[in-house]
Amino acid sequence: MEAVQRFTELSRQVMGFIYPNEIDIQWSILIVVYPYITGLVAGAFILASLVKVFNVKELQPTYRLAMLTALAFMLIAPLPLQLHLGRPERSYEMFMTPNLTSAMAMFGFVYLWYLMLVLLLEIYFEYRRDMIVWSSETTGLRKWLLKLLSLFSTDISEKAVAFDKKTVKVITIIGIPSAFLLHGYVGFIFGSIKANPWWSSVMMPVVFLFSAIVSGIAMVMLLYMIVKPLLGGKIDMKCLDKVASFLFYAVIVDFSIEVLDFIHRLYESEESIKILSQLVSTKLFMSLVVLQILLGMLLPLFVLAVIKILKLQEEVRKLLYFVCGLLIQLGIFSTRWNVVIGGQLFSKSFRGLTTYKMEMMGIEGFLVALVLLIIPFVILSILLKLLPPWKKEELTGN
């Protein structure tokens, strides 16, 4: 009786003909949050790598902030998946009984590699000398935390510091393909689902990767503009302009790839093209056309282009960069929404569209997703307190 009532309720949300077993959407907003967070991790790390590997000196003020941002979001990245699956306490089993044929199961190993052997190691060697110095200048709990984080190391000789710098560079070089793998893998999973034309595309991993780079750079730019003044420092405009330049180029590449993917779908004109057109023009019009393309991509692209052409004052540039960063975050989150939710709004029949009603409460609801998006910023604030990204002389501009 309960099943009949549920079917009756769900069937009211269907337009046209649809298979009865395809009207219940399985992946909720938690699965939207998951690729959004992992994208921020990958993008922040790629920005940091521009300093250590490609020696872009203007970006130096953002290096440590980018690394701490990547770590804060990385610590939360698996939580949406674990909560969605319902038994987070059993997640360790993927390491105990590895299944090499499961892309989902292999995520555990990709995650562990990236967290333990890339982010934590690089941050350790980057901060090792400073942690030793800071622990000698402070008392109480922070002193012992810093000693513990530095693994009770005491060597701050030139030879040891030079070794740290070389190690950081080597780890960063290893970390670049790891970052690509981390987020390219998410796109790989969606792109490998042959049963869904919205997802099944060889371009999907590439689209995910470049949108991740865009979101990560934009997030670090926003945080740099917020955190540094809060700590009493002054924004380095050369650094900010350089970050914005890389963001501009990343948005261009991301936009070009997404347009190419769209044109390719139109050129192929498979049997799914009609239902996809209906999907875009109705259910996803606001989230895809308005939020993702117009507000989240074209408008920031236009504003960034205007800033590069015109010699605007510093305060105007800061304001426009900040607005662009916010719009891009909105656009990238909409991208994840359109992929995850949009892909489930039509069935294999290609003749009907379902509706997704997001819960407010509950494990798959809006509030849980919001908490998952807020927690990384709480972790980041703790990391910034414990491991300041800038020294006092850098904050004062000396």
Short mmCIF file of N, CA and C in Angstrom, two decimals, residues 211-272:
data_model
loop_
_atom_site.label_atom_id
_atom_site.label_comp_id
_atom_site.label_asym_id
_atom_site.label_seq_id
_atom_site.Cartn_x
_atom_site.Cartn_y
_atom_site.Cartn_z
N SER A 211 36.94 22.65 -15.16
CA SER A 211 36.03 23.37 -14.27
C SER A 211 36.56 23.33 -12.84
N ALA A 212 37.26 22.23 -12.49
CA ALA A 212 37.88 22.15 -11.16
C ALA A 212 38.98 23.19 -11.02
N ILE A 213 39.80 23.32 -12.05
CA ILE A 213 40.88 24.33 -12.01
C ILE A 213 40.29 25.72 -11.86
N VAL A 214 39.21 26.00 -12.60
CA VAL A 214 38.56 27.31 -12.52
C VAL A 214 38.04 27.57 -11.10
N SER A 215 37.34 26.57 -10.54
CA SER A 215 36.74 26.79 -9.22
C SER A 215 37.81 26.93 -8.14
N GLY A 216 38.89 26.15 -8.23
CA GLY A 216 39.95 26.22 -7.22
C GLY A 216 40.68 27.55 -7.25
N ILE A 217 41.00 28.03 -8.45
CA ILE A 217 41.69 29.32 -8.56
C ILE A 217 40.78 30.44 -8.03
N ALA A 218 39.50 30.39 -8.42
CA ALA A 218 38.56 31.43 -7.96
C ALA A 218 38.40 31.40 -6.45
N MET A 219 38.36 30.20 -5.86
CA MET A 219 38.20 30.10 -4.40
C MET A 219 39.43 30.67 -3.68
N VAL A 220 40.63 30.33 -4.15
CA VAL A 220 41.84 30.86 -3.51
C VAL A 220 41.90 32.38 -3.66
N MET A 221 41.48 32.89 -4.82
CA MET A 221 41.46 34.34 -5.02
C MET A 221 40.51 35.02 -4.01
N LEU A 222 39.34 34.42 -3.84
CA LEU A 222 38.39 34.98 -2.87
C LEU A 222 38.96 34.94 -1.45
N LEU A 223 39.52 33.80 -1.09
CA LEU A 223 40.07 33.65 0.26
C LEU A 223 41.24 34.61 0.49
N TYR A 224 42.06 34.78 -0.53
CA TYR A 224 43.20 35.71 -0.40
C TYR A 224 42.70 37.13 -0.13
N MET A 225 41.61 37.52 -0.82
CA MET A 225 41.07 38.87 -0.65
C MET A 225 40.36 39.04 0.69
N ILE A 226 39.95 37.94 1.31
CA ILE A 226 39.26 38.02 2.60
C ILE A 226 40.23 37.84 3.77
N VAL A 227 41.06 36.79 3.67
CA VAL A 227 41.88 36.39 4.82
C VAL A 227 43.01 37.38 5.09
N LYS A 228 43.69 37.80 4.04
CA LYS A 228 44.87 38.65 4.30
C LYS A 228 44.51 39.97 4.98
N PRO A 229 43.48 40.70 4.53
CA PRO A 229 43.10 41.90 5.29
C PRO A 229 42.65 41.59 6.71
N LEU A 230 41.97 40.44 6.90
CA LEU A 230 41.54 40.07 8.25
C LEU A 230 42.72 39.84 9.19
N LEU A 231 43.84 39.36 8.63
CA LEU A 231 45.04 39.13 9.45
C LEU A 231 45.90 40.38 9.58
N GLY A 232 45.42 41.48 9.03
CA GLY A 232 46.15 42.74 9.16
C GLY A 232 47.09 43.03 8.02
N GLY A 233 47.02 42.25 6.95
CA GLY A 233 47.92 42.44 5.82
C GLY A 233 47.29 43.24 4.70
N LYS A 234 48.09 43.58 3.72
CA LYS A 234 47.62 44.33 2.57
C LYS A 234 47.65 43.44 1.34
N ILE A 235 46.61 43.53 0.54
CA ILE A 235 46.54 42.71 -0.67
C ILE A 235 47.60 43.15 -1.67
N ASP A 236 48.36 42.18 -2.15
CA ASP A 236 49.38 42.42 -3.16
C ASP A 236 48.68 42.44 -4.53
N MET A 237 48.58 43.60 -5.15
CA MET A 237 47.82 43.72 -6.39
C MET A 237 48.49 43.00 -7.56
N LYS A 238 49.85 42.94 -7.54
CA LYS A 238 50.53 42.18 -8.60
C LYS A 238 50.12 40.71 -8.52
N CYS A 239 50.06 40.22 -7.29
CA CYS A 239 49.64 38.82 -7.08
C CYS A 239 48.19 38.63 -7.50
N LEU A 240 47.33 39.53 -7.07
CA LEU A 240 45.90 39.41 -7.37
C LEU A 240 45.64 39.48 -8.87
N ASP A 241 46.33 40.40 -9.54
CA ASP A 241 46.17 40.51 -11.00
C ASP A 241 46.65 39.24 -11.70
N LYS A 242 47.71 38.65 -11.17
CA LYS A 242 48.24 37.43 -11.79
C LYS A 242 47.27 36.26 -11.59
N VAL A 243 46.73 36.15 -10.37
CA VAL A 243 45.74 35.10 -10.12
C VAL A 243 44.54 35.27 -11.06
N ALA A 244 44.10 36.53 -11.20
CA ALA A 244 42.95 36.81 -12.07
C ALA A 244 43.27 36.48 -13.53
N SER A 245 44.53 36.70 -13.93
CA SER A 245 44.92 36.37 -15.31
C SER A 245 44.82 34.87 -15.55
N PHE A 246 45.36 34.09 -14.61
CA PHE A 246 45.27 32.63 -14.76
C PHE A 246 43.80 32.18 -14.73
N LEU A 247 43.01 32.84 -13.89
CA LEU A 247 41.58 32.50 -13.83
C LEU A 247 40.91 32.80 -15.17
N PHE A 248 41.26 33.92 -15.76
CA PHE A 248 40.70 34.33 -17.06
C PHE A 248 41.02 33.27 -18.13
N TYR A 249 42.29 32.85 -18.18
CA TYR A 249 42.67 31.86 -19.19
C TYR A 249 42.00 30.50 -18.93
N ALA A 250 41.90 30.15 -17.64
CA ALA A 250 41.26 28.86 -17.30
C ALA A 250 39.78 28.87 -17.68
N VAL A 251 39.11 30.01 -17.47
CA VAL A 251 37.69 30.11 -17.84
C VAL A 251 37.52 29.99 -19.36
N ILE A 252 38.43 30.62 -20.10
CA ILE A 252 38.36 30.53 -21.57
C ILE A 252 38.47 29.07 -22.03
N VAL A 253 39.46 28.36 -21.47
CA VAL A 253 39.65 26.95 -21.87
C VAL A 253 38.43 26.12 -21.47
N ASP A 254 37.96 26.33 -20.23
CA ASP A 254 36.79 25.58 -19.74
C ASP A 254 35.57 25.85 -20.62
N PHE A 255 35.35 27.11 -20.94
CA PHE A 255 34.20 27.48 -21.78
C PHE A 255 34.32 26.85 -23.17
N SER A 256 35.53 26.89 -23.73
CA SER A 256 35.74 26.34 -25.08
C SER A 256 35.45 24.84 -25.10
N ILE A 257 35.92 24.14 -24.06
CA ILE A 257 35.71 22.68 -24.02
C ILE A 257 34.23 22.35 -23.87
N GLU A 258 33.54 23.10 -23.02
CA GLU A 258 32.11 22.83 -22.84
C GLU A 258 31.32 23.13 -24.11
N VAL A 259 31.69 24.21 -24.81
CA VAL A 259 31.03 24.53 -26.08
C VAL A 259 31.31 23.44 -27.11
N LEU A 260 32.57 22.97 -27.14
CA LEU A 260 32.94 21.90 -28.07
C LEU A 260 32.12 20.64 -27.80
N ASP A 261 31.96 20.32 -26.51
CA ASP A 261 31.16 19.15 -26.14
C ASP A 261 29.71 19.32 -26.60
N PHE A 262 29.18 20.52 -26.43
CA PHE A 262 27.79 20.80 -26.84
C PHE A 262 27.64 20.69 -28.36
N ILE A 263 28.58 21.27 -29.09
CA ILE A 263 28.52 21.21 -30.56
C ILE A 263 28.62 19.77 -31.04
N HIS A 264 29.50 19.00 -30.36
CA HIS A 264 29.67 17.60 -30.75
C HIS A 264 28.37 16.82 -30.57
N ARG A 265 27.67 17.11 -29.48
CA ARG A 265 26.39 16.43 -29.25
C ARG A 265 25.38 16.80 -30.34
N LEU A 266 25.35 18.09 -30.69
CA LEU A 266 24.43 18.53 -31.73
C LEU A 266 24.77 17.89 -33.07
N TYR A 267 26.09 17.80 -33.37
CA TYR A 267 26.52 17.26 -34.66
C TYR A 267 26.16 15.77 -34.76
N GLU A 268 26.35 15.05 -33.63
CA GLU A 268 26.00 13.63 -33.63
C GLU A 268 24.50 13.42 -33.78
N SER A 269 23.72 14.28 -33.11
CA SER A 269 22.24 14.22 -33.15
C SER A 269 21.73 12.81 -32.94
N GLU A 270 22.18 12.19 -31.86
CA GLU A 270 21.69 10.85 -31.55
C GLU A 270 20.22 10.92 -31.14
N GLU A 271 19.65 9.75 -30.88
CA GLU A 271 18.22 9.70 -30.55
C GLU A 271 17.88 10.45 -29.26
N SER A 272 18.92 10.71 -28.46
CA SER A 272 18.67 11.38 -27.18
C SER A 272 18.63 12.91 -27.30
#
